[in-house]
Short mmCIF file of C-alpha atoms in Angstrom, two decimals:
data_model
loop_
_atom_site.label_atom_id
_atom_site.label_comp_id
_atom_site.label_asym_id
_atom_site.label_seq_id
_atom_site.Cartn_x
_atom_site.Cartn_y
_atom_site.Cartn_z
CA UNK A 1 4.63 29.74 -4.14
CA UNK A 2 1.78 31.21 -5.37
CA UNK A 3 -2.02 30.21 -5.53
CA UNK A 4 -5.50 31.57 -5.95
CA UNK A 5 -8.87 30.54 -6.33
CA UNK A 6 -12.34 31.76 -8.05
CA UNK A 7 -15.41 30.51 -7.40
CA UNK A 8 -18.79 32.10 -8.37
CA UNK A 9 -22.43 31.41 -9.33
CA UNK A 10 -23.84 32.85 -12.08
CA UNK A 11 -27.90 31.46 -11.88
CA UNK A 12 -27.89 30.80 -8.52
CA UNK A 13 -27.27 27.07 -7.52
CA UNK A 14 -27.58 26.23 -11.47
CA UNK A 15 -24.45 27.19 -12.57
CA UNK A 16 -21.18 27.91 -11.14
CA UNK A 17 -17.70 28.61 -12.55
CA UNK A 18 -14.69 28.15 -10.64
CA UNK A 19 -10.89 27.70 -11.25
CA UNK A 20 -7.32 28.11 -9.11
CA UNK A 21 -3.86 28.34 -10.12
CA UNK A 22 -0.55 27.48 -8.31
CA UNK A 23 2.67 28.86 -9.08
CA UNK A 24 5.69 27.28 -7.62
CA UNK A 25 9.83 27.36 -7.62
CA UNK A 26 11.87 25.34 -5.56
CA UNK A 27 15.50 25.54 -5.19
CA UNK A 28 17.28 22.17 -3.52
CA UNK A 29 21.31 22.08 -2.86
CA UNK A 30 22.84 18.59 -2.85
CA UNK A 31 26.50 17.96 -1.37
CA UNK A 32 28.43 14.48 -2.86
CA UNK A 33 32.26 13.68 -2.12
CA UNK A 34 34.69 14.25 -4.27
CA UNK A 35 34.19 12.11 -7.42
CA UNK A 36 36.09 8.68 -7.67
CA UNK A 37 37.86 7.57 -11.13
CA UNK A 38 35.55 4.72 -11.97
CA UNK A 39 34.57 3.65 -14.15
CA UNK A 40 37.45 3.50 -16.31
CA UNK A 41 37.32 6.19 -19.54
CA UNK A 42 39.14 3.22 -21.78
CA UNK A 43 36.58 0.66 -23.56
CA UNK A 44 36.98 -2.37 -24.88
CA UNK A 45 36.49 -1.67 -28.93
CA UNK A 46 33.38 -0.24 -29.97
CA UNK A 47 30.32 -2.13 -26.62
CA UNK A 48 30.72 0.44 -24.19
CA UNK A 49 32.29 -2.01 -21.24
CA UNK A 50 34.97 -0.69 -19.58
CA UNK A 51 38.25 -2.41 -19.89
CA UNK A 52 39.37 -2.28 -15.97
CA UNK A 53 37.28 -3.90 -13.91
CA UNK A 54 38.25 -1.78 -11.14
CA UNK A 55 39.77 1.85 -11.11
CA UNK A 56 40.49 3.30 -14.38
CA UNK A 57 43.61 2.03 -16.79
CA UNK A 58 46.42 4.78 -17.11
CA UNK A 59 48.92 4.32 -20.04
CA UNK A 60 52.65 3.28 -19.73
CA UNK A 61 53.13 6.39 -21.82
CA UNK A 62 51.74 9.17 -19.36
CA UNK A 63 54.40 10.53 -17.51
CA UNK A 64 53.53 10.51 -13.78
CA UNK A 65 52.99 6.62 -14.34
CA UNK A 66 55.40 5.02 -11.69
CA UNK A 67 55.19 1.66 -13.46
CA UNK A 68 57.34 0.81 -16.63
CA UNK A 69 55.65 -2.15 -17.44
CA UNK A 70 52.19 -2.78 -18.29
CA UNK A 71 50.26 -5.19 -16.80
CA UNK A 72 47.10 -5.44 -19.45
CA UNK A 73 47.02 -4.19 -22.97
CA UNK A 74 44.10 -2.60 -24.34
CA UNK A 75 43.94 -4.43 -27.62
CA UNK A 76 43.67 -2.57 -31.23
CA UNK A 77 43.24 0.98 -29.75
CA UNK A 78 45.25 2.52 -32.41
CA UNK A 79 44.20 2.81 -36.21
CA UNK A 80 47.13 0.96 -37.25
CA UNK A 81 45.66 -2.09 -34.95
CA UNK A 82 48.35 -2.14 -32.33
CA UNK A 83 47.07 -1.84 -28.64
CA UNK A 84 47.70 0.56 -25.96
CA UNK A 85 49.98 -0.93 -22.52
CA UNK A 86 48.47 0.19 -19.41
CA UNK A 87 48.11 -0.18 -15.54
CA UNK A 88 44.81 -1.50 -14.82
CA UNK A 89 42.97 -0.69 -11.28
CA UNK A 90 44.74 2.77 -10.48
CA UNK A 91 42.03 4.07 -7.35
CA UNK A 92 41.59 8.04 -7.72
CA UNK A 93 39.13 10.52 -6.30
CA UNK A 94 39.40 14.31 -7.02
CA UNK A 95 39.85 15.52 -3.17
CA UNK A 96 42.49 18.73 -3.99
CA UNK A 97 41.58 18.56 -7.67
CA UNK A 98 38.08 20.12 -7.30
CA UNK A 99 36.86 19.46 -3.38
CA UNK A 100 33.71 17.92 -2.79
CA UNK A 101 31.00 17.95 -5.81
CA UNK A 102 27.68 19.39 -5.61
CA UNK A 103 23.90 19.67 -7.47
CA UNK A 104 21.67 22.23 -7.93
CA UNK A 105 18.12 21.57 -8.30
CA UNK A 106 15.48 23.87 -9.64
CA UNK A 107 12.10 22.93 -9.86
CA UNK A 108 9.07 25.25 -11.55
CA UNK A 109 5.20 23.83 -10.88
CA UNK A 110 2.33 25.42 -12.95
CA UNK A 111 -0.83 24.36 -12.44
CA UNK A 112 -4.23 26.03 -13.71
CA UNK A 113 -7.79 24.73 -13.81
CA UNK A 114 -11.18 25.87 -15.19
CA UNK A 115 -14.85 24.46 -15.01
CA UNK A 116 -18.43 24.78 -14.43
CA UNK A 117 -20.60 22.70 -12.51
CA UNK A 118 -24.44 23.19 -12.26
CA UNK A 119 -27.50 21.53 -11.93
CA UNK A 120 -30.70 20.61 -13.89
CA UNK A 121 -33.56 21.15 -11.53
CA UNK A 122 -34.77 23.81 -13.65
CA UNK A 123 -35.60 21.75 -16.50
CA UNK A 124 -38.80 19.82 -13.96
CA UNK A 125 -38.98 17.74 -11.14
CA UNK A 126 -37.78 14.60 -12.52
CA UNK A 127 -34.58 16.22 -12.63
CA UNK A 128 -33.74 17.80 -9.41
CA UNK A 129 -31.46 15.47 -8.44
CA UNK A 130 -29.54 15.53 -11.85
CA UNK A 131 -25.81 17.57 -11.56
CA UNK A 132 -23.18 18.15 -14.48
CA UNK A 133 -19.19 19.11 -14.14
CA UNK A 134 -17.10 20.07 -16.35
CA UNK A 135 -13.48 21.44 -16.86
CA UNK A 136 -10.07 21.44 -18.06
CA UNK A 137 -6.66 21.12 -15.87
CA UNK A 138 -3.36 21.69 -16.93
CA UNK A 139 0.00 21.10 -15.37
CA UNK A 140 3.44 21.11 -15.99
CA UNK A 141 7.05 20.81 -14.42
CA UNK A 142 9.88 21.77 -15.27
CA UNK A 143 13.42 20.66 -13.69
CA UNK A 144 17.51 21.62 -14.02
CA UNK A 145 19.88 19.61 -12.85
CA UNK A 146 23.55 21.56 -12.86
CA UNK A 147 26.14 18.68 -11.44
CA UNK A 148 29.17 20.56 -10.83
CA UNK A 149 32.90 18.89 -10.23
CA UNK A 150 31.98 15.61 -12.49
CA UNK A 151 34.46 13.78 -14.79
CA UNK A 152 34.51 13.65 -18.75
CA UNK A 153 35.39 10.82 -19.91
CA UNK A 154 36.40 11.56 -23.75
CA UNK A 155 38.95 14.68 -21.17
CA UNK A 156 40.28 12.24 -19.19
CA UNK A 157 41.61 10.05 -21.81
CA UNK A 158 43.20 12.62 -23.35
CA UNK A 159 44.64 13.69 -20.29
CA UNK A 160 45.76 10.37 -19.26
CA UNK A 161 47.45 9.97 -22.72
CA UNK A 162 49.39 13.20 -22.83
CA UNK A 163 52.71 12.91 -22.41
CA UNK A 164 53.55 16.29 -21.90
CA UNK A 165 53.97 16.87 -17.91
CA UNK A 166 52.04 20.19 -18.41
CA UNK A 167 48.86 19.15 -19.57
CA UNK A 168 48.76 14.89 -18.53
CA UNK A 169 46.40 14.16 -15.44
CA UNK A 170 47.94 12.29 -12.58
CA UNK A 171 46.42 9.60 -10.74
CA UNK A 172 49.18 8.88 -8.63
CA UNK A 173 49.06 11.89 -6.67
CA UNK A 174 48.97 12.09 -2.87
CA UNK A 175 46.76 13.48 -0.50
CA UNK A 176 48.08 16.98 -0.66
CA UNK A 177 49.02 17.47 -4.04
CA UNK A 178 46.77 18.79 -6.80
CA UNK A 179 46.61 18.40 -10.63
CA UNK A 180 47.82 21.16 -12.79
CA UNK A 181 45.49 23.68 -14.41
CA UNK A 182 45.65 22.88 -17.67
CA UNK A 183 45.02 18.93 -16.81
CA UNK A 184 42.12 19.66 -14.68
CA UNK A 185 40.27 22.24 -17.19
CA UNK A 186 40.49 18.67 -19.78
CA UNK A 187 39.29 16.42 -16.72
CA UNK A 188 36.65 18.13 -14.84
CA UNK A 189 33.37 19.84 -16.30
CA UNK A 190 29.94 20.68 -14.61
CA UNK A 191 26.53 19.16 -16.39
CA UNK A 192 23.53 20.18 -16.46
CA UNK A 193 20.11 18.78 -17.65
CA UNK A 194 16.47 19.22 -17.84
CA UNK A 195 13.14 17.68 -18.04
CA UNK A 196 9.59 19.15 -18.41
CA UNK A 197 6.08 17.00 -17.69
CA UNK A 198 2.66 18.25 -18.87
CA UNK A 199 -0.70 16.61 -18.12
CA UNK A 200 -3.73 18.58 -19.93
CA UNK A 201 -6.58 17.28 -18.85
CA UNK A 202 -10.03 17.57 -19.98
CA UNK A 203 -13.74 15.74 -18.62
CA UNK A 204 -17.29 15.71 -18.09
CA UNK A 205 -19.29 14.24 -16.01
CA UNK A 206 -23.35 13.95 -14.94
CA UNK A 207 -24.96 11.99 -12.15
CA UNK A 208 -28.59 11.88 -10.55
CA UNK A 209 -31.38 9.63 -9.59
CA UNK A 210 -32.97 7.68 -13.03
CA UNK A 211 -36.18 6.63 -11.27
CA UNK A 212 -37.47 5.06 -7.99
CA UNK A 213 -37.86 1.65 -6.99
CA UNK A 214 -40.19 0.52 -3.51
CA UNK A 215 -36.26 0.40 -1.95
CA UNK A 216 -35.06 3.50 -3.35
CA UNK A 217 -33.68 5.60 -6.48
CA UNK A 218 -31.39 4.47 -8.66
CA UNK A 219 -28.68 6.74 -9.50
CA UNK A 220 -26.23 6.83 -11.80
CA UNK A 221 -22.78 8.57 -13.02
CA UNK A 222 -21.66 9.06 -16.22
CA UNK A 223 -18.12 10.79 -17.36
CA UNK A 224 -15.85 10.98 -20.06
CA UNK A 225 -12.89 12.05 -20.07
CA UNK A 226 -9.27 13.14 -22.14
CA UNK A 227 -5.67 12.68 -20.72
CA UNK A 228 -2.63 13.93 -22.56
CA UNK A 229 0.41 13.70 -20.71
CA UNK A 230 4.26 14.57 -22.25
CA UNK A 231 7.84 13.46 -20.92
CA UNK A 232 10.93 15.57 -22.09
CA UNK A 233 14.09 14.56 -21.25
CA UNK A 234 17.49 16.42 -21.99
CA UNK A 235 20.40 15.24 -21.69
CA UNK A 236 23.79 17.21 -21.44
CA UNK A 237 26.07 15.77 -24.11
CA UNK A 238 28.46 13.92 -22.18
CA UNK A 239 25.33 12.29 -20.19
CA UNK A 240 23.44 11.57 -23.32
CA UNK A 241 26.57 9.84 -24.73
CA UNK A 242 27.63 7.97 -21.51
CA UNK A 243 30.89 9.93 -21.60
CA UNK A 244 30.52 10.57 -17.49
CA UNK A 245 32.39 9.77 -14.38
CA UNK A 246 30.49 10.38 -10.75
CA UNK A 247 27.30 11.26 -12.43
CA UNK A 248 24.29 8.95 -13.90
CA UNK A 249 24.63 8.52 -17.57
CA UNK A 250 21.31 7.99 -19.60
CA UNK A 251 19.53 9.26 -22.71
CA UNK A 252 17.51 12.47 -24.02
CA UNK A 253 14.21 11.26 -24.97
CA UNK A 254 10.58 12.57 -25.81
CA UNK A 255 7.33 10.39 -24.93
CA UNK A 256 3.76 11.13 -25.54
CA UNK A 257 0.34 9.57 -24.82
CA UNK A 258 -2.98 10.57 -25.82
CA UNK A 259 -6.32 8.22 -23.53
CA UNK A 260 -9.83 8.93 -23.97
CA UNK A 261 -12.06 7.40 -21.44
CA UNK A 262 -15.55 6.88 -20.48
CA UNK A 263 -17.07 5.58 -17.28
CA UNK A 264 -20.93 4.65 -16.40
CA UNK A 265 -21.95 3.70 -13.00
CA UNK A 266 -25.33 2.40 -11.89
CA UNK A 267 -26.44 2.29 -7.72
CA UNK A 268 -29.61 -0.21 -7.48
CA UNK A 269 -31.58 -0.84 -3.77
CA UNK A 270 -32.77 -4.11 -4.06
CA UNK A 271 -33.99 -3.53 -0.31
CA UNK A 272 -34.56 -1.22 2.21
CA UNK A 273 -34.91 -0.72 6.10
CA UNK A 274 -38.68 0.53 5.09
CA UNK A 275 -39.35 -2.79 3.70
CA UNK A 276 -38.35 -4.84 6.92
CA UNK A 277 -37.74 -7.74 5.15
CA UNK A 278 -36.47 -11.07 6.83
CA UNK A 279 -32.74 -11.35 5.87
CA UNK A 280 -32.47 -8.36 3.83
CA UNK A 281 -32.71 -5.64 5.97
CA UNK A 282 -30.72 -3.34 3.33
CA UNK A 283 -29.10 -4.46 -0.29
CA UNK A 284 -27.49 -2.53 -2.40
CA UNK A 285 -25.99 -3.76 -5.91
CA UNK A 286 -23.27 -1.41 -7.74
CA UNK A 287 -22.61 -1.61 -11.48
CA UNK A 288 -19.54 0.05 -13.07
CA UNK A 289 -17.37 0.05 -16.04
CA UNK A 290 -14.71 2.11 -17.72
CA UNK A 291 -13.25 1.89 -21.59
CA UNK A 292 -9.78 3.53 -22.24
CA UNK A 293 -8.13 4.22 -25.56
CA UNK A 294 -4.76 4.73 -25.34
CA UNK A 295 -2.41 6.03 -28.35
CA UNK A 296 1.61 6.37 -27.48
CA UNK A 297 4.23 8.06 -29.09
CA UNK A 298 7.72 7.34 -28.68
CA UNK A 299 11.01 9.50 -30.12
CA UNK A 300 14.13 8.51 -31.84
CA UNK A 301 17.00 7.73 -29.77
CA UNK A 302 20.28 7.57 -31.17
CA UNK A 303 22.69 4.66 -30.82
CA UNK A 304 25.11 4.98 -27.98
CA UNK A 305 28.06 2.12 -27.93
CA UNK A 306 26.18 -1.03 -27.62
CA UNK A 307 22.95 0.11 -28.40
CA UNK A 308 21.39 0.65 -32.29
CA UNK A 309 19.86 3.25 -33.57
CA UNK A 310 16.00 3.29 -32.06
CA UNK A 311 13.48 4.70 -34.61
CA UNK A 312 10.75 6.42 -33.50
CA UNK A 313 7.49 4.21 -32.46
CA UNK A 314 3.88 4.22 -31.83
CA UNK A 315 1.87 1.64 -30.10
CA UNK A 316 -2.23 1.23 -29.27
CA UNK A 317 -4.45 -0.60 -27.15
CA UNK A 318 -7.71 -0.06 -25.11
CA UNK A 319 -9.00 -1.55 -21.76
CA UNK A 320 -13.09 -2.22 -21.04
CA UNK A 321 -12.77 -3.31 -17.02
CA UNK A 322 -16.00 -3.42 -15.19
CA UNK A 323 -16.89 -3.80 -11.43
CA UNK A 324 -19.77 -4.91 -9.22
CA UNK A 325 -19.98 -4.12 -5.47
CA UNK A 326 -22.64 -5.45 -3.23
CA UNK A 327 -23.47 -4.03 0.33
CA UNK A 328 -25.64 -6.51 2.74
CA UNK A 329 -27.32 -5.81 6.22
CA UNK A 330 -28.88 -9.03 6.76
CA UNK A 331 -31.13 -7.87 10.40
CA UNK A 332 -32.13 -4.95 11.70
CA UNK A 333 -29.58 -3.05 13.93
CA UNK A 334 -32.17 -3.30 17.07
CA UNK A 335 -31.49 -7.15 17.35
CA UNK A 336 -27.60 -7.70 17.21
CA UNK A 337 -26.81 -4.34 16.05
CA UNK A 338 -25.50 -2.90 12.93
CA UNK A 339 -23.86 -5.72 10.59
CA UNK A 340 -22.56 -5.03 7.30
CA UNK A 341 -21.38 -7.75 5.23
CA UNK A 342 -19.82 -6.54 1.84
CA UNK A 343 -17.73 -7.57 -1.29
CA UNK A 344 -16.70 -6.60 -4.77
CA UNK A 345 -15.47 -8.04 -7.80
CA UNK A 346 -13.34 -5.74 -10.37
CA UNK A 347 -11.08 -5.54 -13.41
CA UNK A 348 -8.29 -3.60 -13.38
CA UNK A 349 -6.02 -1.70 -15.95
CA UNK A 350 -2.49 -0.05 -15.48
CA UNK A 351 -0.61 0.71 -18.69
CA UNK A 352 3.12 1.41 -18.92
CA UNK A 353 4.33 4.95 -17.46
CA UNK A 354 5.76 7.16 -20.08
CA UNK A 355 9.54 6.03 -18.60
CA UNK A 356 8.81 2.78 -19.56
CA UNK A 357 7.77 3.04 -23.14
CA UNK A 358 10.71 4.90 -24.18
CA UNK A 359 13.92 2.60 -25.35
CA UNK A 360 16.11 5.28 -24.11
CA UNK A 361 18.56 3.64 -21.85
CA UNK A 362 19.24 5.26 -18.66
CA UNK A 363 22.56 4.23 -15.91
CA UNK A 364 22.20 2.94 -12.85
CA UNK A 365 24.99 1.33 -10.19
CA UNK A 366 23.54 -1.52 -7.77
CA UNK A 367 24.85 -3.04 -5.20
CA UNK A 368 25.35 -7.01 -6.09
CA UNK A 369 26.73 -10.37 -5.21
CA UNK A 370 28.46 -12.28 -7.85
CA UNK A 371 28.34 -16.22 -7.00
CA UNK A 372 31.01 -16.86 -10.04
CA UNK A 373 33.90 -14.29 -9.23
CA UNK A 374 35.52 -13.03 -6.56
CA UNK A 375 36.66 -10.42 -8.57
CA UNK A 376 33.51 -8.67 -9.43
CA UNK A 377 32.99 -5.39 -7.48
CA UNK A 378 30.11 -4.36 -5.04
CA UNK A 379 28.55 -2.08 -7.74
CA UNK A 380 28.25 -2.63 -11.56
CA UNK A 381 26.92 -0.69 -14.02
CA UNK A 382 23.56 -1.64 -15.20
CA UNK A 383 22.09 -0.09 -17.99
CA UNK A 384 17.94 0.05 -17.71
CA UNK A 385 15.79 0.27 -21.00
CA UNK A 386 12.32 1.30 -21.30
CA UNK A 387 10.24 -0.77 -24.27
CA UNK A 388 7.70 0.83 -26.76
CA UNK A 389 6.23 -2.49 -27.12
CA UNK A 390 5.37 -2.98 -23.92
CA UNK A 391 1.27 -4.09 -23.28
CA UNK A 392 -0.41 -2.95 -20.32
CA UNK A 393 -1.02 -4.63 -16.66
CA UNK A 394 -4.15 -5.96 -15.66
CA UNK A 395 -5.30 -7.36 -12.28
CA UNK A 396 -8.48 -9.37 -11.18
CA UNK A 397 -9.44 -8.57 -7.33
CA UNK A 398 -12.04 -9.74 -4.92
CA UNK A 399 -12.32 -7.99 -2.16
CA UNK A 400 -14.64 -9.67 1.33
CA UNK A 401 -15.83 -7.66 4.38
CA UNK A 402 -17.80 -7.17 7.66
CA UNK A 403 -18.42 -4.54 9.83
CA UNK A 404 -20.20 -5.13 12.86
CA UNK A 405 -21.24 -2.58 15.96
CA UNK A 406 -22.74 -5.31 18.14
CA UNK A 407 -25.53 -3.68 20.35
CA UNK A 408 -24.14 -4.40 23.76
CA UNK A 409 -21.31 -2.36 23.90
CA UNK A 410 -21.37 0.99 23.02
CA UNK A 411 -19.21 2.78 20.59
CA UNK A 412 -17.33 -0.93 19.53
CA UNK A 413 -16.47 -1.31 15.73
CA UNK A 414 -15.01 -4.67 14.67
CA UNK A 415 -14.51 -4.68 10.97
CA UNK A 416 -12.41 -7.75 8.80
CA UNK A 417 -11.94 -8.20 5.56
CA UNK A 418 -9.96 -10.28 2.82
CA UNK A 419 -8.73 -9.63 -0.68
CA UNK A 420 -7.33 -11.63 -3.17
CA UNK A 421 -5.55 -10.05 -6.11
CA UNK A 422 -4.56 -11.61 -9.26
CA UNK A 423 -1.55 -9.49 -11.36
CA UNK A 424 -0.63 -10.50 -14.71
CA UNK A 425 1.86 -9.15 -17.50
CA UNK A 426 3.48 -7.18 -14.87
CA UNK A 427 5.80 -4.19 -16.04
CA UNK A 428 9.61 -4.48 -14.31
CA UNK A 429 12.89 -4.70 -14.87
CA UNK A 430 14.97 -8.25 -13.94
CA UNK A 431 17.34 -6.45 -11.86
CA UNK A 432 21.41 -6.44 -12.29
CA UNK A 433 21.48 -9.09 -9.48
CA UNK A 434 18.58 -11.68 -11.04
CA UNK A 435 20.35 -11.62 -14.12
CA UNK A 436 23.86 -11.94 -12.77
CA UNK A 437 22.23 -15.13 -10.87
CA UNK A 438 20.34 -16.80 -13.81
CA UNK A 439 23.75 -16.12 -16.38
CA UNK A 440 25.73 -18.27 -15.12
CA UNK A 441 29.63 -17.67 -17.10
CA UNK A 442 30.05 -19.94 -20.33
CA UNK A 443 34.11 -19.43 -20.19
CA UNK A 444 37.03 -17.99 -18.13
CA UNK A 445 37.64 -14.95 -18.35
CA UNK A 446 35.68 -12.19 -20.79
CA UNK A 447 32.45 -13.36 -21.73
CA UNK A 448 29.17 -12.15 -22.47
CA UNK A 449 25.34 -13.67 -22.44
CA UNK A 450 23.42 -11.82 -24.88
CA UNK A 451 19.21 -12.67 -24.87
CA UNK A 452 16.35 -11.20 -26.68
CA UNK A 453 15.74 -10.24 -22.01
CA UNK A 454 19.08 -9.29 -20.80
CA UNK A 455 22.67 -9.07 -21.34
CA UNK A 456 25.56 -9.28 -19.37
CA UNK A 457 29.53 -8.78 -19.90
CA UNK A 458 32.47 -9.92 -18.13
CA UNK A 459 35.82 -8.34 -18.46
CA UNK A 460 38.91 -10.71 -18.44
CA UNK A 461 39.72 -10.06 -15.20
CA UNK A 462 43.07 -10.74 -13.58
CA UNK A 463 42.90 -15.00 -13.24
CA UNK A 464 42.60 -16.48 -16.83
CA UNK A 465 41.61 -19.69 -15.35
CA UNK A 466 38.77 -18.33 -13.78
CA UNK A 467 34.99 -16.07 -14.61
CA UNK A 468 35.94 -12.59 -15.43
CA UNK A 469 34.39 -9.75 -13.06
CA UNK A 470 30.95 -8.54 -14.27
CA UNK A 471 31.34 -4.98 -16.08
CA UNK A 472 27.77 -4.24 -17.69
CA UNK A 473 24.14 -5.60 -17.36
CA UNK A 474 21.71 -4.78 -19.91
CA UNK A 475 18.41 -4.88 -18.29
CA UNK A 476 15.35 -3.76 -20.53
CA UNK A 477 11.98 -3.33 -19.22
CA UNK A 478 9.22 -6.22 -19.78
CA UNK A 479 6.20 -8.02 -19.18
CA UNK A 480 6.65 -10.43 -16.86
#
């Protein structure tokens, strides 16, 4: 890592310049297990879901296949329409194939700033207590993910449905044994992908003392400010496709944001220690409010098995949130000792993150409990969408406090205080195990509960007579 800093004044105390930079590259090596075969490379049609519910399906046809008779038949795999007998729920992981997988991570952190900051006391008197700040920041990250020893999907299949001893993958192997070259070169691939963040930043700011009251000055703060942040990521090919085995699937996407903001703040002493007034000892009232405008950008993302073809979207709003704070010492410190009764009411504003917005879909594999089968495994795939419609979060908060240091016993501190927080349109996902519980089957075997929220599909399973084993939940990001 690198870093400096520069700070100098060029008219004495009323102007300064200053700025840093940091410079960094990290390297991180991750170690996995060898990869295991699921989830199966063979889909049901054109949605994506994976026709075994466990293992992966390996055709009658390949030769290492111990089994001459199938026990499922993928249905209208062919272009002619007829289907393709296989052995559902064959268990594989790549231990002699390849050895255990592994990741390489390489981060790069740039960051650079540059301001001045002065004062105004050389205008007159009045504004001696006046200050100014201003500057730009900029940052960005880069990262590379390499995943090496991972599974291709579109490979295996082909390797599965060779039926040439030379070149088809076996699943059937033993612990000692090893597929051939030529099968393994189709099967196993390394991965890589990268993502960059930038946040330029640009504000200005004054503050100072407006004029004096009998219980003080009043001061005030003043700022504005510009945010631009920018999400890239890209996908390798099989990722960005969902074509993967052993690593997490998801889609390349590009996100943007512009906010401009502007925040005034106001201090007022109602009453001060000088004053010795019965019951206000010292009160202080604080005004402040800040107005956001935020503009979002959203790329195209193309359409990946179940999912359609995402245009590219854009999506405004703004946020005006104030807050008022009041500080209380009812008596003066020499009779009980310092008490300090406080509380605040405010507004607050939290809009999506940049990973939300986008409608790329990304993989994940939870751990979940399935009331309606038995024969639903401990992980299913869940597939997690952001939304470029989402609206932002706000939150109303009131926030109660006292601080006392009674008199009588030196150096003692009790403090309490209470908040109460009201959240509304909160960002989040269901989750694959909310969803599973609120879906309950509509048939035996495959099924599927589509919603403008969530979607979920069941595979057919091995008992007709009975739910089918969840394959896929569709969980989008939303308001809740």
């Amino acid at each position: 890592m690198y870093y400096g800093s520069f700070t100098r004044d060029i008219c004495d105390k009323y102007l300064s310049v200053f700025s840093d930079f940091k410079i960094s590259r990290s390297f991180f090596d991750a170690s996995l297990a060898a990869v295991p075969f699921t989830p199966d490379p063979f889909h049901n049609g054109n949605t994506g879901v994976f026709f075994s519910p466990q293992g992966i399906s390996v055709p009658i046809s390949n030769p290492w296949n111990p089994f001459t008779v199938a026990n499922a038949t993928i249905p209208n795999y062919f272009p002619d329409g007829s289907g393709l007998p296989v052995t559902t729920g064959v268990r594989f992981r790549g231990i002699n194939d390849t050895g255990p997988r592994s990741e390489k991570f390489t981060y790069y952190d740039y960051l650079f700033d540059i301001g001045l900051r002065g004062e105004f006391g050389w205008i007159g008197d009045y504004f001696k207590t006046w200050g100014w700040e201003s500057g730009f920041r900029y940052s960005r990250n880069e990262g590379t993910d390499l995943s090496i020893g991972e599974v291709s999907q579109p490979g295996l299949r082909d390797a599965l449905l060779s039926t040439d001893p030379a070149t088809a993958f076996d699943p059937f192997l033993n612990f000692n044994a090893h597929n051939t070259k030529a099968a393994r070169a189709q099967v196993y691939v390394n991965l890589q992908n990268t993502g960059e963040y930038e946040l330029p930043i640009g504000y200005l700011t004054f503050n100072g003392d407006l004029f004096n009251l009998p219980a003080g000055p009043v001061s005030f703060a003043i700022g504005g400010e510009y945010d631009a942040p920018r999400f890239t990521r890209n996908r390798d090919a099989l990722n960005n496709t969902f074509n993967t085995i052993g690593s997490t699937d998801g889609q390349s996407f590009k996100v943007n944001r512009d906010v401009w903001g502007i925040y005034e703040e106001v201090r007022v002493p109602f009453t001060s220690p000088t004053w010795n007034f019965p019951g206000f000892y010292s009160l202080e009232v604080d005004f402040a409010e800040r107005e956001e405008w935020y503009s979002n950008n959203t790329s195209a993302v193309l359409p990946s098995g179940l999912f359609a073809f995402q245009p590219a979207a854009h999506s405004q709003y703004n946020a005006q949130k104030p807050k008022v704070s009041v500080r209380w010492q009812p008596v003066d410190p020499k009779y009980i000792g310092a008490l300090t009764l406080r509380g605040s009411y405010s507004e607050a504003f939290h809009a999506p993150t940049l990973a939300e917005l986008t409608p790329a879909s990304s993989q994940s594999f939870p751990v979940v409990a399935d009331p309606y089968s038995n024969q639903t495994e401990p992980q299913v795939e869940e597939r997690i969408l952001g939304n470029p419609n989402l609206h932002p979060e706000v939150a109303y908060e009131w926030t109660y406090g006292a601080v006392w240091s009674p008199k009588w016993v030196k150096g003692l501190t009790l403090s309490a205080d209470w908040w109460h927080i009201d959240m509304r349109d909160i960002v989040t996902t269901l989750g694959a195990q909310t969803i599973i519980l609120e879906n309950a089957p509509p048939t035996n075997g495959a099924s599927s509960v589509i919603t403008p929220a969530e979607s979920m599909f069941r595979s057919a399973g091995n008992n007709q007579a009975a739910p089918g084993p969840v394959s896929l939940v569709i969980d989008p990001n939303d308001n809740h």
